[in-house]
Amino acid sequence: MSSENFQQSRTPPIATTGLLGWIRLNLFSSWFNSILTILVIYLLYQILVPFLNWSIFAADFTHNYLGQQIIDRTFCTRVMDPEIGGACWAIIFVRFYQFIYGFYPVEEVWRVNIVYSLLVIAVAPLLIEKFPLRKYFLYFTLIFPIIAYFLLAGGFGLAHVSTKDWGGLLVTLVLGFTGIALAFPLGIVLALGRRSNLPVISMVCTLFIEFIRGVPLITLLFFGMVMLPLFLPEGITLDGLVRCLIAVTLFQGAYMAEVIRGGLQAIPQGQYEAAQSVGLSYWQMNRKIILPQAIRITIPSIVNTSIGLFKDTTLVLIVGQLDLLGIGRAVLAAQTWMGLSIEVYVFVAVVFIIFTFSMSRYSLYLEKKLKTGINMGAD
Amino acid sequence: MSDSSIISLQNVNKWFGDFHVLQDVNLEVKKKERIVVCGPSGSGKSTMIRCINRLEEHQEGKIVVDGIELTGNLKNIDSVRKEVGMVFQQFNLFPHLSVKENITLAPIWVKKMPKAEAEELAMKQLEIVKIPEQANKFPGQLSGGQQQRVAIARSLAMNPNIMLFDEPTSALDPEMIKEVLDVMVDLAEGGMTMIVVTHEMGFAKTVANRMVFMDEGRIVEEAPPDKFFNNPESDRTKLFLSQILNH
C-alpha cells in the first residue's frame, strides 16, 4: 500500500451540533439568511430596548423617582418629567382590586377568592389525565358552577351581591368559562342535530347555527339587552350579566357545533356500521364511538374558537358590563388617573395573553399526547 | 318460508337511486347452515347481506330473521342486530379503544353485563381467535389479520346466532388470509349459522353447505359446492368460475 493512498488531512466538518452549530445552521446558512438575521437583530434592538427601558428600567412601580408613594397620576415620574419617566405601573397596583374583583364588596371578597381557588381545583383534573383520584374530582368539576354561583351571588346565608358589582377579571372569567363550558354540550347537540336523519331536527339546528353564525356577537349582545326581555313573561327580569351569558353561549355554541360537525364528517362510515352491527343505540354509538373520535381530531379547532370567545368577551363592555377591559376604561375615565392608557392596555393585554397562551400550549400538549399515545391508523 | 329457516328473504328488491341493486332475491337459510355467496363486483352480494342486519334498507319484499320481520320498527331492528354478528372487509375496529375495550363495549352497554364479566368474556373470545396476548394493544398496532380476528371476537362476544361476513379477507395481505379463514373454519365447525361473501373458493369448498352465485342483483344459481364447482348449470356461473379459478 503506497503512501499516496493514505487519507489527506482535511479541515474538520463544520459543526452542526451545539449552540454554535445551531446558530450557523439556522441563522447564517447563506449570505441572504445572514443579512436577514442581522436585519432582524437590528429591528429587535430598536424595538425591545426602548420597550424594556420604558416598561421596566425607567418605570415607576409603587414609588416615583423622588421616592414618594404614588397615589394618583400627578405623582408619576412621567407626568412630572416626561423626559426621564417610563411606565407608571402604580395605576395597576392602586387599582388592582378593581381589576381583579370589580366593585365586589371588600368584606365579601373572600368568596371570590374561594371561587378562584376552587376554579383551579375544578379545571385541573379536567386537563390532567393522571390527576390523582381524577374520577371524584370530576364530580366536583360538575357541581363547581353551582357552588360558584351561590358563592358569588349569595344565598344560603351569604349576603346577596348584585352582578352590577362584579367586574374586572371576575366578569371576564365568568363569561369566558361559562360560555365555553355551556357552549360545548350545546355545540355537540347542534352538530348531531344538523346531521340528523329527521328533517325537522336537522332543519331547526341548521337554521339556528346559520342564524347565529351570520350575526356579529355584538349584535347578539344588543339583542340580549334589548329584545330578550320582550320574550320573557311580564314581571320577570333577567340580570344584565345573564343576558350577556346567554348571548355569548349561543354564539359560541353555534361555532362549536360547526367545529364538531367537521370532526363528525371525518369519521368513516364503517365506524357507524360497526357500532350499529354490535347493537349500540344511536346515543350509545355517538357517546362511545363517534364523538370521542370526532372531538379528538377537532381539539385544535375547539381550542381555537374557545380562545376567540375568551377574547370576544371584552365586547360586553359595549352593553355596560365591566369586564377586565371595561374596568380598565373605567379606571382611565377617572380624573385621578387620566392619560395612563398605555399602562392599562398593556396590563389588560398581558392578562389576556397569559390565559390564551396557556390554552394554546395545552392544546399543543394534548395533540402531541393523543398522536403518540394511540395510533389511530386502523382505517 | 319453511319452519326451519332462520333467515328468509322473499322477493327482496332494492334500488340505489335508479340502480336496481337487488332484484327479486329469494333465499332461505336453515339453522347451522353455512352459505358462501360469490359473484362479480356490483352483483349485490354485499348489499344483500347488509340488508339482513338492516345496515341497508330493502324497499320491497320481506326479510325475516329468527322469526323477526325487518321493518321500520326500531325495536325489531335492535333485536335482529342482537342476533346477527357482522364482520366487515375493512375490519372497522374502534381505533380509540384497546382490543379488549373493542370487545367489551357492546356486552357492557347493550347487554348491561358487569365489567369484570365482560372482560372475562373478551379474553375467552380472544382465545378463540388465538390472540389473547394482544388484549391491551390498540387496533392500529395490530396487523390486518389480527385486526380482523379481533373484529370476529367483537361480534362473537354478543353471542349471535348468525354471523355475516362481508369479504372478510379481501383487504388482507395473502399471508394473513389463512389465519382469518382458520378462525372462520373453527366457527363453522362449532355450528354457527354463517353467510360469507368471499372469493376464497378453497374456503368455500371445505366449509359451505351451499353456494349462492349472484350477478346483476339476482341470485343466478344455488347449489351444494360439489355440484356448483364441478357441474354448474348457468353459463354465467361457468364463466365466472373459469375467471376466478384459472389464474
XYZ file of C-alpha atoms in Angstrom:
626
model
C 0.000 0.000 0.000
C 1.612 3.229 -1.136
C 1.677 6.328 0.990
C -0.408 8.226 -1.572
C -3.414 6.183 -0.599
C -3.365 7.481 2.938
C -6.099 9.916 3.638
C -5.201 13.513 3.122
C -5.724 15.514 6.273
C -8.824 17.659 5.971
C -10.284 20.512 7.890
C -12.916 19.177 10.293
C -16.532 19.349 9.110
C -18.479 22.422 10.036
C -20.091 21.992 13.437
C -23.752 21.113 13.174
C -24.394 20.463 16.830
C -24.227 22.656 19.898
C -25.098 26.307 20.129
C -22.581 27.391 17.506
C -23.772 24.710 15.125
C -27.376 25.676 15.656
C -26.636 29.357 15.013
C -24.710 28.545 11.872
C -27.360 26.146 10.604
C -30.376 28.309 11.306
C -29.241 31.920 11.228
C -26.233 32.108 8.923
C -26.676 29.260 6.459
C -26.348 31.587 3.446
C -25.441 35.208 2.809
C -29.111 36.048 2.338
C -30.002 34.386 5.599
C -27.177 36.241 7.328
C -28.412 39.615 6.113
C -31.941 38.771 7.284
C -30.638 37.679 10.677
C -28.675 40.896 11.151
C -31.635 42.972 9.998
C -33.960 41.248 12.443
C -31.494 41.622 15.300
C -31.234 45.343 14.500
C -35.015 45.747 14.444
C -35.452 43.807 17.680
C -32.831 46.030 19.233
C -34.667 49.110 18.065
C -37.965 47.899 19.495
C -37.039 45.866 22.554
C -34.552 48.236 24.146
C -36.894 51.217 24.325
C -39.754 48.970 25.415
C -37.787 47.301 28.209
C -36.492 50.671 29.230
C -40.000 52.107 29.321
C -41.698 49.140 30.936
C -39.055 48.141 33.478
C -35.889 50.202 33.899
C -37.364 53.688 33.782
C -40.763 52.630 35.118
C -42.432 53.535 38.386
C -43.940 50.681 40.281
C -45.160 51.940 43.608
C -42.841 54.896 44.165
C -41.683 57.668 41.823
C -38.092 58.837 41.220
C -38.283 61.050 44.257
C -39.159 58.095 46.418
C -42.735 59.275 47.053
C -45.504 56.744 47.073
C -47.717 57.195 44.020
C -51.376 57.731 44.844
C -52.559 59.434 41.661
C -51.326 60.473 38.241
C -49.586 63.642 39.460
C -47.028 61.528 41.332
C -45.994 59.577 38.232
C -42.471 60.357 37.106
C -43.576 60.565 33.520
C -46.256 63.088 34.367
C -43.846 65.157 36.435
C -40.975 64.923 33.960
C -41.739 63.235 30.625
C -38.006 63.266 29.778
C -36.990 60.692 32.367
C -40.188 58.814 33.200
C -41.206 55.393 31.937
C -44.393 53.454 32.549
C -46.309 54.295 35.687
C -47.481 50.875 36.861
C -48.787 52.343 40.061
C -52.167 52.688 38.392
C -52.337 48.884 38.223
C -51.214 48.435 41.819
C -53.519 51.084 43.214
C -56.487 49.841 41.207
C -55.552 46.168 41.413
C -58.623 45.297 43.434
C -60.934 46.677 40.735
C -59.077 44.873 38.005
C -59.478 41.532 39.745
C -62.849 41.872 41.521
C -64.596 44.944 40.105
C -66.721 46.626 42.775
C -67.295 43.486 44.791
C -67.719 44.482 48.467
C -64.373 44.218 50.246
C -65.799 42.379 53.265
C -67.225 39.670 50.952
C -64.244 39.337 48.635
C -63.077 36.136 50.335
C -65.920 34.466 48.466
C -64.422 35.426 45.128
C -61.016 34.223 46.273
C -62.512 30.870 47.203
C -64.156 30.644 43.783
C -60.834 31.427 42.087
C -59.128 28.675 44.115
C -61.933 26.187 43.524
C -61.795 27.016 39.812
C -58.220 25.747 39.751
C -59.282 22.558 41.549
C -62.203 22.145 39.143
C -60.213 22.672 35.969
C -57.016 20.807 36.877
C -58.468 17.247 36.854
C -60.197 18.083 33.593
C -56.903 18.957 31.968
C -54.561 16.483 33.625
C -55.364 12.884 32.853
C -53.129 11.467 35.575
C -54.634 13.676 38.285
C -54.900 11.582 41.478
C -58.492 10.459 42.202
C -59.485 12.176 38.956
C -62.870 10.469 38.807
C -64.005 12.011 42.101
C -62.595 15.413 41.314
C -64.506 15.403 38.031
C -67.750 15.102 40.011
C -66.623 18.208 41.813
C -65.965 19.874 38.448
C -69.566 19.113 37.519
C -71.061 20.747 40.610
C -68.494 23.554 40.741
C -70.622 26.011 38.697
C -73.454 25.681 41.224
C -71.114 26.242 44.172
C -69.500 29.162 42.356
C -72.877 30.696 41.615
C -74.004 30.707 45.244
C -70.637 31.886 46.500
C -70.522 34.785 44.062
C -74.164 35.838 44.030
C -75.092 34.916 47.581
C -77.691 32.675 49.157
C -77.585 30.062 51.946
C -76.816 32.779 54.491
C -74.328 34.606 52.303
C -75.151 38.241 51.580
C -76.511 38.962 48.136
C -74.011 40.644 45.814
C -75.548 42.097 42.667
C -73.804 41.290 39.400
C -73.638 45.044 38.874
C -70.866 44.990 41.449
C -68.961 42.207 39.725
C -66.238 43.346 37.429
C -62.769 43.021 36.018
C -61.166 39.592 35.732
C -64.111 38.112 37.622
C -66.549 39.014 34.847
C -64.092 38.024 32.122
C -63.610 34.595 33.709
C -67.304 34.073 34.426
C -68.196 34.912 30.823
C -65.283 33.011 29.302
C -65.505 29.819 31.352
C -69.286 29.630 31.498
C -69.550 30.443 27.808
C -67.071 27.735 26.845
C -68.448 25.177 29.304
C -72.073 25.628 28.237
C -71.307 26.030 24.542
C -69.541 22.672 24.373
C -72.577 20.448 25.091
C -74.784 22.841 23.116
C -72.401 22.540 20.168
C -72.435 18.743 20.358
C -76.231 18.617 20.371
C -76.468 21.110 17.490
C -73.857 19.267 15.443
C -75.609 15.919 15.915
C -78.926 17.598 15.215
C -77.719 19.120 11.996
C -76.620 15.681 10.790
C -79.808 14.001 11.981
C -81.883 11.943 9.580
C -85.020 13.597 10.882
C -85.656 16.573 8.593
C -87.328 18.761 11.216
C -84.497 18.449 13.726
C -81.870 18.909 11.070
C -83.587 21.995 9.673
C -84.081 23.638 13.051
C -80.444 23.062 14.002
C -79.148 24.279 10.655
C -81.275 27.417 10.797
C -80.157 28.131 14.344
C -76.467 27.648 13.556
C -76.582 29.691 10.371
C -78.529 32.497 12.008
C -76.192 32.800 14.980
C -73.075 32.483 12.865
C -74.356 35.059 10.435
C -74.710 37.697 13.124
C -71.839 39.503 14.881
C -71.501 38.795 18.605
C -72.065 42.464 19.337
C -75.456 42.279 17.649
C -76.348 39.263 19.761
C -75.338 41.179 22.871
C -77.622 44.078 21.924
C -80.278 41.520 21.095
C -79.912 40.072 24.588
C -80.075 43.514 26.163
C -82.989 44.929 24.238
C -85.061 42.107 22.804
C -84.669 39.220 25.236
C -86.782 40.996 27.905
C -89.617 41.272 25.363
C -89.828 37.496 25.102
C -89.954 36.955 28.842
C -93.217 36.816 30.741
C -94.094 40.028 32.476
C -92.593 40.577 35.877
C -89.501 38.507 35.180
C -86.355 40.489 34.588
C -83.087 38.976 33.567
C -79.845 40.095 35.081
C -77.599 42.010 32.658
C -74.722 39.599 33.072
C -77.017 36.619 32.492
C -78.232 38.192 29.253
C -74.642 38.569 28.128
C -74.001 34.958 29.134
C -76.919 33.757 27.053
C -75.714 35.697 24.019
C -72.132 34.507 24.444
C -73.200 30.871 24.940
C -75.462 30.811 21.893
C -72.760 32.428 19.793
C -70.053 30.062 20.935
C -72.439 27.084 20.701
C -73.054 27.727 17.017
C -69.342 27.921 16.269
C -68.610 24.870 18.397
C -71.320 22.980 16.504
C -69.652 23.648 13.173
C -66.252 22.646 14.507
C -67.621 19.385 15.897
C -69.599 18.723 12.729
C -66.331 18.925 10.838
C -64.962 16.232 13.127
C -68.068 14.079 12.727
C -67.722 14.198 8.967
C -64.189 12.866 9.203
C -65.325 9.656 10.912
C -65.555 6.808 8.366
C -68.971 5.304 7.676
C -67.587 1.933 8.786
C -67.423 3.156 12.382
C -71.162 3.825 12.385
C -71.873 0.469 10.759
C -69.673 -1.452 13.177
C -71.311 0.291 16.130
C -74.784 -0.477 14.800
C -73.960 -4.062 13.966
C -72.989 -4.829 17.571
C -76.331 -3.408 18.652
C -75.411 0.002 20.086
C -78.234 2.540 20.153
C -77.923 5.946 18.481
C -76.849 7.680 21.690
C -74.524 4.880 22.774
C -72.908 4.898 19.341
C -72.335 8.643 19.426
C -71.210 8.756 23.002
C -68.841 5.811 22.911
C -67.629 5.612 19.327
C -68.271 8.653 17.190
C -67.916 11.684 19.479
C -64.723 10.579 21.240
C -63.012 10.276 17.870
C -64.586 13.411 16.396
C -63.694 15.548 19.400
C -60.170 14.185 19.459
C -59.460 15.301 15.923
C -61.082 18.691 16.455
C -59.255 19.655 19.658
C -57.114 22.280 17.887
C -60.204 23.931 16.389
C -62.142 23.699 19.641
C -59.333 25.450 21.495
C -59.054 27.957 18.667
C -62.695 29.027 18.884
C -62.500 28.991 22.683
C -59.569 31.406 22.603
C -61.564 33.536 20.185
C -64.516 33.596 22.549
C -62.388 34.355 25.578
C -61.116 37.472 23.833
C -64.528 38.368 22.432
C -65.973 38.600 25.941
C -64.448 42.097 26.057
C -67.286 43.195 23.772
C -69.653 43.125 26.745
C -68.263 46.491 27.804
C -70.330 47.991 24.992
C -73.529 46.846 26.704
C -72.305 48.173 30.010
C -70.673 45.162 31.678
C -67.343 45.997 33.260
C -65.064 43.135 32.317
C -61.298 43.418 32.577
C -61.089 45.854 29.678
C -64.203 47.677 30.847
C -62.693 48.216 34.284
C -59.521 49.443 32.589
C -61.512 52.030 30.701
C -63.446 52.972 33.826
C -60.194 53.452 35.718
C -58.868 55.670 32.933
C -62.010 57.747 32.941
C -61.313 58.871 36.485
C -59.714 62.294 36.816
C -57.004 60.886 39.096
C -55.526 58.522 36.521
C -56.282 60.098 33.174
C -53.673 59.760 30.446
C -52.177 56.450 31.603
C -53.977 54.417 28.968
C -50.840 52.669 27.658
C -50.135 51.113 31.043
C -53.715 49.918 31.402
C -53.958 48.436 27.909
C -50.585 46.720 28.201
C -51.657 45.210 31.510
C -55.002 44.023 30.114
C -53.235 42.589 27.069
C -50.732 40.716 29.242
C -53.514 39.187 31.366
C -55.309 38.004 28.221
C -52.107 36.622 26.745
C -51.442 34.633 29.910
C -54.814 32.901 29.578
C -54.916 32.437 25.820
C -51.296 31.365 25.562
C -51.868 28.739 28.266
C -54.862 27.415 26.349
C -52.854 27.233 23.162
C -49.933 25.430 24.837
C -52.326 22.997 26.450
C -53.905 22.147 23.114
C -50.449 21.536 21.616
C -49.630 19.226 24.509
C -52.919 17.383 24.032
C -52.363 16.964 20.308
C -48.918 15.567 20.872
C -50.108 13.210 23.567
C -53.007 11.877 21.527
C -50.866 11.441 18.455
C -48.146 9.493 20.233
C -50.352 7.664 22.705
C -52.703 5.992 20.300
C -52.092 5.135 16.727
C -55.394 5.831 15.022
C -54.217 4.171 11.832
C -56.772 1.368 11.759
C -58.717 2.890 8.947
C -90.924 -19.747 4.443
C -90.195 -23.169 5.785
C -90.285 -23.622 9.537
C -86.618 -24.478 9.889
C -85.393 -21.311 8.178
C -83.556 -18.893 10.446
C -83.179 -16.328 7.672
C -85.728 -15.859 4.957
C -85.595 -13.352 2.081
C -88.719 -13.241 -0.066
C -88.840 -11.251 -3.313
C -86.496 -8.626 -1.916
C -85.945 -5.597 -4.134
C -83.730 -2.623 -3.557
C -82.594 0.362 -5.599
C -79.714 2.810 -5.165
C -81.275 5.764 -6.942
C -82.193 4.293 -10.340
C -79.828 1.382 -9.985
C -81.728 -1.816 -9.282
C -79.231 -3.435 -6.949
C -81.344 -6.342 -5.661
C -83.904 -7.934 -7.981
C -86.422 -10.415 -6.586
C -83.931 -12.041 -4.272
C -85.195 -15.188 -2.557
C -83.046 -17.003 -0.060
C -83.788 -19.415 2.759
C -81.076 -20.217 5.272
C -81.515 -23.003 7.780
C -80.073 -23.077 11.251
C -76.373 -24.063 11.283
C -76.216 -23.757 7.528
C -73.134 -22.194 6.002
C -73.756 -20.235 2.845
C -70.999 -18.797 0.660
C -72.103 -16.000 -1.642
C -69.957 -15.177 -4.643
C -70.283 -13.173 -7.797
C -68.674 -10.333 -9.723
C -68.336 -6.946 -8.042
C -71.506 -4.895 -8.200
C -73.649 -8.001 -8.220
C -75.375 -7.039 -4.963
C -73.893 -9.688 -2.676
C -72.706 -7.211 -0.018
C -75.952 -5.270 -0.231
C -77.915 -8.480 0.270
C -76.173 -9.454 3.489
C -76.191 -5.860 4.716
C -79.971 -5.953 4.371
C -80.063 -8.903 6.758
C -78.959 -6.745 9.724
C -80.553 -3.634 8.280
C -77.389 -1.670 7.548
C -79.234 -1.247 4.270
C -82.978 -0.934 3.989
C -84.807 -3.083 1.430
C -87.650 -1.409 -0.414
C -89.807 -4.341 -1.472
C -90.276 -7.872 -0.254
C -89.900 -9.434 3.146
C -86.892 -10.271 5.289
C -87.411 -12.387 8.385
C -84.544 -13.162 10.743
C -85.105 -15.674 13.536
C -88.829 -15.023 13.418
C -88.484 -11.231 13.476
C -89.521 -9.324 10.400
C -87.324 -6.377 9.444
C -89.491 -3.309 9.014
C -89.060 0.316 10.007
C -89.762 -0.813 13.587
C -86.643 0.168 15.548
C -87.302 -2.403 18.240
C -87.266 -5.185 15.661
C -84.054 -3.834 14.166
C -82.434 -3.802 17.593
C -83.500 -7.369 18.333
C -82.234 -8.580 14.952
C -78.885 -6.879 15.446
C -78.501 -8.684 18.750
C -78.991 -11.991 16.907
C -76.714 -11.203 13.998
C -72.965 -10.514 14.129
C -71.175 -8.907 11.233
C -67.562 -8.817 10.063
C -66.528 -6.160 7.562
C -63.959 -6.028 4.801
C -62.286 -3.006 6.418
C -62.456 -4.534 9.957
C -63.966 -1.268 11.322
C -62.454 -1.690 14.762
C -62.826 1.294 17.063
C -59.368 2.865 16.846
C -59.615 4.868 20.074
C -60.338 1.775 22.182
C -57.999 -1.046 23.117
C -58.605 -4.516 21.718
C -60.215 -5.589 24.965
C -62.427 -2.491 25.097
C -63.479 -3.054 21.499
C -64.854 -6.418 22.565
C -66.329 -5.493 25.961
C -68.090 -2.344 24.748
C -71.257 -3.919 23.377
C -71.696 -6.537 26.144
C -71.353 -3.805 28.773
C -73.595 -1.221 27.098
C -76.097 -3.312 25.184
C -76.353 -6.359 27.438
C -75.583 -4.421 30.671
C -73.009 -7.052 31.604
C -70.791 -6.223 34.617
C -67.360 -5.032 33.519
C -65.405 -7.886 35.105
C -67.622 -10.465 33.465
C -67.344 -8.695 30.092
C -63.568 -8.679 30.339
C -63.517 -12.358 31.136
C -65.727 -12.919 28.111
C -63.418 -10.791 25.960
C -60.418 -12.860 26.954
C -62.334 -16.036 26.146
C -63.203 -14.678 22.700
C -59.605 -13.639 22.121
C -58.533 -17.208 22.979
C -60.946 -18.473 20.349
C -59.411 -16.220 17.687
C -55.946 -17.072 19.067
C -54.655 -13.632 20.009
C -55.185 -13.269 23.779
C -51.742 -11.649 24.095
C -52.915 -8.587 22.116
C -55.700 -7.672 24.540
C -54.236 -4.390 25.706
C -52.959 -3.115 22.387
C -54.757 -0.652 20.170
C -56.091 -1.694 16.743
C -53.543 0.485 14.959
C -50.756 -1.601 16.472
C -52.015 -4.882 15.008
C -51.588 -6.474 11.597
C -54.576 -6.682 9.279
C -55.118 -10.353 10.028
C -55.018 -9.726 13.761
C -57.423 -6.815 13.422
C -59.886 -8.936 11.506
C -59.702 -11.643 14.161
C -60.405 -9.018 16.834
C -63.398 -7.933 14.743
C -64.639 -11.529 14.734
C -64.122 -11.761 18.507
C -66.017 -8.491 18.929
C -69.008 -9.926 17.081
C -68.875 -13.243 18.895
C -68.895 -11.510 22.274
C -72.539 -10.604 21.653
C -73.258 -14.308 21.345
C -75.018 -14.090 17.967
C -76.914 -16.946 16.367
C -75.919 -15.819 12.912
C -72.653 -14.416 11.577
C -72.408 -12.370 8.396
C -69.029 -11.956 6.726
C -68.657 -9.260 4.075
C -65.481 -10.110 2.135
C -63.537 -10.622 5.357
C -60.231 -11.380 3.695
C -60.300 -9.016 0.717
C -58.334 -6.263 2.459
C -55.682 -8.637 3.790
C -52.190 -9.490 2.614
C -52.060 -13.063 1.262
C -50.087 -14.450 4.207
C -52.707 -13.214 6.655
C -55.721 -14.637 4.868
C -55.183 -18.117 6.255
C -55.171 -17.064 9.912
C -58.575 -15.429 9.439
C -60.017 -18.305 7.419
C -58.827 -20.787 10.071
C -60.843 -18.935 12.689
C -63.866 -18.995 10.398
C -63.497 -22.729 9.786
C -63.406 -23.310 13.564
C -66.534 -21.240 13.872
C -68.280 -23.245 11.160
C -67.321 -26.494 12.846
C -68.816 -25.141 16.068
C -72.212 -24.996 14.366
C -72.573 -21.285 13.687
C -75.057 -20.206 11.021
C -72.917 -18.254 8.573
C -73.359 -16.261 5.399
C -69.995 -15.454 3.874
C -69.394 -13.193 0.905
C -65.969 -14.217 -0.319
C -63.877 -15.156 -3.315
C -61.868 -17.687 -1.316
C -63.045 -20.742 -3.217
C -60.864 -23.110 -1.197
C -62.652 -21.980 1.927
C -65.992 -22.320 0.150
C -65.267 -25.914 -0.865
C -64.326 -27.009 2.662
C -66.917 -25.094 4.656
C -70.003 -24.255 2.611
C -73.187 -26.313 2.653
C -74.464 -24.294 -0.226
C -73.058 -21.880 -2.785
C -75.027 -18.847 -3.935
C -73.941 -17.144 -7.123
C -75.198 -13.624 -7.772
C -74.997 -11.422 -10.835
C -76.643 -8.079 -11.579
C -78.698 -8.124 -8.402
C -80.137 -11.602 -8.941
C -79.386 -14.980 -7.462
C -78.373 -16.861 -10.602
C -77.557 -20.218 -9.118
C -77.782 -22.010 -5.795
C -76.149 -25.398 -5.351
C -74.085 -27.546 -2.991
C -70.360 -26.814 -3.545
C -69.766 -30.190 -5.184
C -72.273 -29.527 -7.916
C -71.539 -25.801 -8.087
C -67.854 -26.224 -8.852
C -67.974 -29.362 -10.965
C -71.242 -29.080 -12.784
C -72.716 -25.581 -12.726
C -75.947 -25.106 -14.626
C -75.797 -21.495 -15.734
C -73.377 -20.242 -18.378
C -72.821 -17.092 -16.317
C -71.655 -19.218 -13.401
C -69.351 -21.217 -15.656
C -67.783 -18.031 -16.996
C -67.326 -16.582 -13.510
C -65.793 -19.783 -12.169
C -63.420 -20.064 -15.099
C -62.310 -16.490 -14.485
C -61.615 -16.817 -10.785
C -60.296 -20.376 -10.736
C -57.944 -20.206 -13.719
C -55.460 -17.566 -12.865
